[in-house]
Amino acid sequence: IVAQHADIWNGFGDPTEAGRLSGVLDGWCERVGRDPAHIERSILLTSPEQVARAEEYVANGITHLIGTANGPDFDFAALRDLIRWRDTRRVAHSDALPAASGSSAVAG
């Protein structure tokens, strides 16, 4: 069903397992004649340990990382780490990003 109809697939597991499962989806896409690049790959990062492995998830084909904070204490440390990783990665790869059309300002 995902290979035929989905725009995004939410995986699970460590980076290697998420990448393996993403590869299974690629195989199903091939079977139904769909370009696998048209399906975004996401994962919910539920622990600081997963957030620390964000780059490994990306290296294994996961393109959308989702952070979480659970109550009642709402420890936002892992979310802050994920945002810091994202911002650092964005700056490091800024030369590869296309220029925004019609805008010269960057939202912050």
mmCIF file of C-alpha atoms in Angstrom:
data_model
loop_
_atom_site.group_PDB
_atom_site.id
_atom_site.type_symbol
_atom_site.label_atom_id
_atom_site.label_comp_id
_atom_site.label_asym_id
_atom_site.label_seq_id
_atom_site.Cartn_x
_atom_site.Cartn_y
_atom_site.Cartn_z
ATOM 1 C CA ILE A 1 0.000 0.000 0.000
ATOM 2 C CA VAL A 2 2.811 2.441 0.897
ATOM 3 C CA ALA A 3 4.636 1.813 -2.378
ATOM 4 C CA GLN A 4 1.497 2.573 -4.360
ATOM 5 C CA HIS A 5 -0.121 5.417 -2.439
ATOM 6 C CA ALA A 6 2.016 7.043 0.270
ATOM 7 C CA ASP A 7 3.960 10.299 0.123
ATOM 8 C CA ILE A 8 5.781 9.527 3.384
ATOM 9 C CA TRP A 9 6.686 6.353 5.247
ATOM 10 C CA ASN A 10 7.480 6.314 8.979
ATOM 11 C CA GLY A 11 10.062 3.679 9.833
ATOM 12 C CA PHE A 12 11.443 2.410 13.105
ATOM 13 C CA GLY A 13 14.517 0.840 14.636
ATOM 14 C CA ASP A 14 18.151 1.814 14.813
ATOM 15 C CA PRO A 15 19.708 3.499 11.760
ATOM 16 C CA THR A 16 20.745 0.216 10.153
ATOM 17 C CA GLU A 17 17.325 -1.392 10.608
ATOM 18 C CA ALA A 18 15.501 1.736 9.411
ATOM 19 C CA GLY A 19 17.733 1.765 6.337
ATOM 20 C CA ARG A 20 17.096 -1.926 5.706
ATOM 21 C CA LEU A 21 13.334 -1.409 5.945
ATOM 22 C CA SER A 22 13.594 1.599 3.646
ATOM 23 C CA GLY A 23 15.337 -0.705 1.164
ATOM 24 C CA VAL A 24 12.437 -3.152 1.414
ATOM 25 C CA LEU A 25 10.126 -0.274 0.496
ATOM 26 C CA ASP A 26 12.393 0.511 -2.476
ATOM 27 C CA GLY A 27 11.910 -3.067 -3.652
ATOM 28 C CA TRP A 28 8.131 -2.761 -3.410
ATOM 29 C CA CYS A 29 8.275 0.513 -5.325
ATOM 30 C CA GLU A 30 10.166 -1.246 -8.093
ATOM 31 C CA ARG A 31 7.515 -3.982 -8.174
ATOM 32 C CA VAL A 32 4.671 -1.487 -8.633
ATOM 33 C CA GLY A 33 6.597 0.815 -10.982
ATOM 34 C CA ARG A 34 6.982 3.799 -8.662
ATOM 35 C CA ASP A 35 10.083 5.953 -8.189
ATOM 36 C CA PRO A 36 11.091 5.376 -4.536
ATOM 37 C CA ALA A 37 12.442 8.932 -4.353
ATOM 38 C CA HIS A 38 8.828 10.132 -4.359
ATOM 39 C CA ILE A 39 8.304 8.708 -0.860
ATOM 40 C CA GLU A 40 9.833 10.631 2.014
ATOM 41 C CA ARG A 41 11.294 8.456 4.793
ATOM 42 C CA SER A 42 10.711 9.509 8.405
ATOM 43 C CA ILE A 43 11.424 8.231 11.890
ATOM 44 C CA LEU A 44 10.317 9.292 15.357
ATOM 45 C CA LEU A 45 13.346 9.818 17.609
ATOM 46 C CA THR A 46 12.188 9.010 21.133
ATOM 47 C CA SER A 47 15.466 9.060 23.057
ATOM 48 C CA PRO A 48 18.618 11.161 23.352
ATOM 49 C CA GLU A 49 20.546 8.128 22.073
ATOM 50 C CA GLN A 50 18.535 8.129 18.841
ATOM 51 C CA VAL A 51 18.987 11.893 18.446
ATOM 52 C CA ALA A 52 22.753 11.419 18.834
ATOM 53 C CA ARG A 53 22.586 9.067 15.829
ATOM 54 C CA ALA A 54 20.684 11.515 13.596
ATOM 55 C CA GLU A 55 23.441 11.621 10.974
ATOM 56 C CA GLU A 56 23.422 7.816 10.782
ATOM 57 C CA TYR A 57 19.672 7.851 10.076
ATOM 58 C CA VAL A 58 20.211 10.320 7.242
ATOM 59 C CA ALA A 59 23.088 8.216 5.881
ATOM 60 C CA ASN A 60 20.680 5.269 5.808
ATOM 61 C CA GLY A 61 18.113 7.117 3.718
ATOM 62 C CA ILE A 62 15.873 8.629 6.386
ATOM 63 C CA THR A 63 14.998 12.150 5.247
ATOM 64 C CA HIS A 64 12.601 13.415 7.919
ATOM 65 C CA LEU A 65 13.524 13.214 11.617
ATOM 66 C CA ILE A 66 10.756 13.787 14.161
ATOM 67 C CA GLY A 67 11.563 14.740 17.751
ATOM 68 C CA THR A 68 9.369 14.293 20.794
ATOM 69 C CA ALA A 69 9.079 15.364 24.414
ATOM 70 C CA ASN A 70 6.950 13.469 26.889
ATOM 71 C CA GLY A 71 5.353 14.842 30.036
ATOM 72 C CA PRO A 72 4.748 15.445 32.733
ATOM 73 C CA ASP A 73 8.266 16.856 33.144
ATOM 74 C CA PHE A 74 8.799 17.714 29.452
ATOM 75 C CA ASP A 75 12.559 17.403 29.197
ATOM 76 C CA PHE A 76 13.367 19.280 25.993
ATOM 77 C CA ALA A 77 17.094 18.416 25.974
ATOM 78 C CA ALA A 78 16.790 15.845 23.171
ATOM 79 C CA LEU A 79 14.731 18.272 21.075
ATOM 80 C CA ARG A 80 17.315 20.991 21.623
ATOM 81 C CA ASP A 81 20.035 18.547 20.543
ATOM 82 C CA LEU A 82 18.083 17.625 17.406
ATOM 83 C CA ILE A 83 17.543 21.284 16.503
ATOM 84 C CA ARG A 84 21.238 22.031 17.128
ATOM 85 C CA TRP A 85 22.185 19.081 14.881
ATOM 86 C CA ARG A 86 19.776 20.312 12.181
ATOM 87 C CA ASP A 87 21.106 23.856 12.299
ATOM 88 C CA THR A 88 24.732 22.712 12.198
ATOM 89 C CA ARG A 89 23.977 20.403 9.281
ATOM 90 C CA ARG A 90 22.084 23.152 7.474
ATOM 91 C CA VAL A 91 25.087 25.498 7.723
ATOM 92 C CA ALA A 92 27.518 22.764 6.681
ATOM 93 C CA HIS A 93 25.427 21.977 3.601
ATOM 94 C CA SER A 94 24.312 25.508 2.772
ATOM 95 C CA ASP A 95 26.360 25.560 -0.421
ATOM 96 C CA ALA A 96 24.281 22.625 -1.699
ATOM 97 C CA LEU A 97 20.919 24.267 -0.979
ATOM 98 C CA PRO A 98 19.106 25.991 -3.831
ATOM 99 C CA ALA A 99 18.566 29.732 -3.455
ATOM 100 C CA ALA A 100 15.067 30.681 -2.339
ATOM 101 C CA SER A 101 13.038 32.103 -5.185
ATOM 102 C CA GLY A 102 12.031 35.733 -4.727
ATOM 103 C CA SER A 103 13.486 36.073 -1.257
ATOM 104 C CA SER A 104 16.804 37.250 0.077
ATOM 105 C CA ALA A 105 15.990 36.947 3.779
ATOM 106 C CA VAL A 106 16.491 33.821 5.867
ATOM 107 C CA ALA A 107 13.910 33.066 8.534
ATOM 108 C CA GLY A 108 15.351 32.424 11.925
#
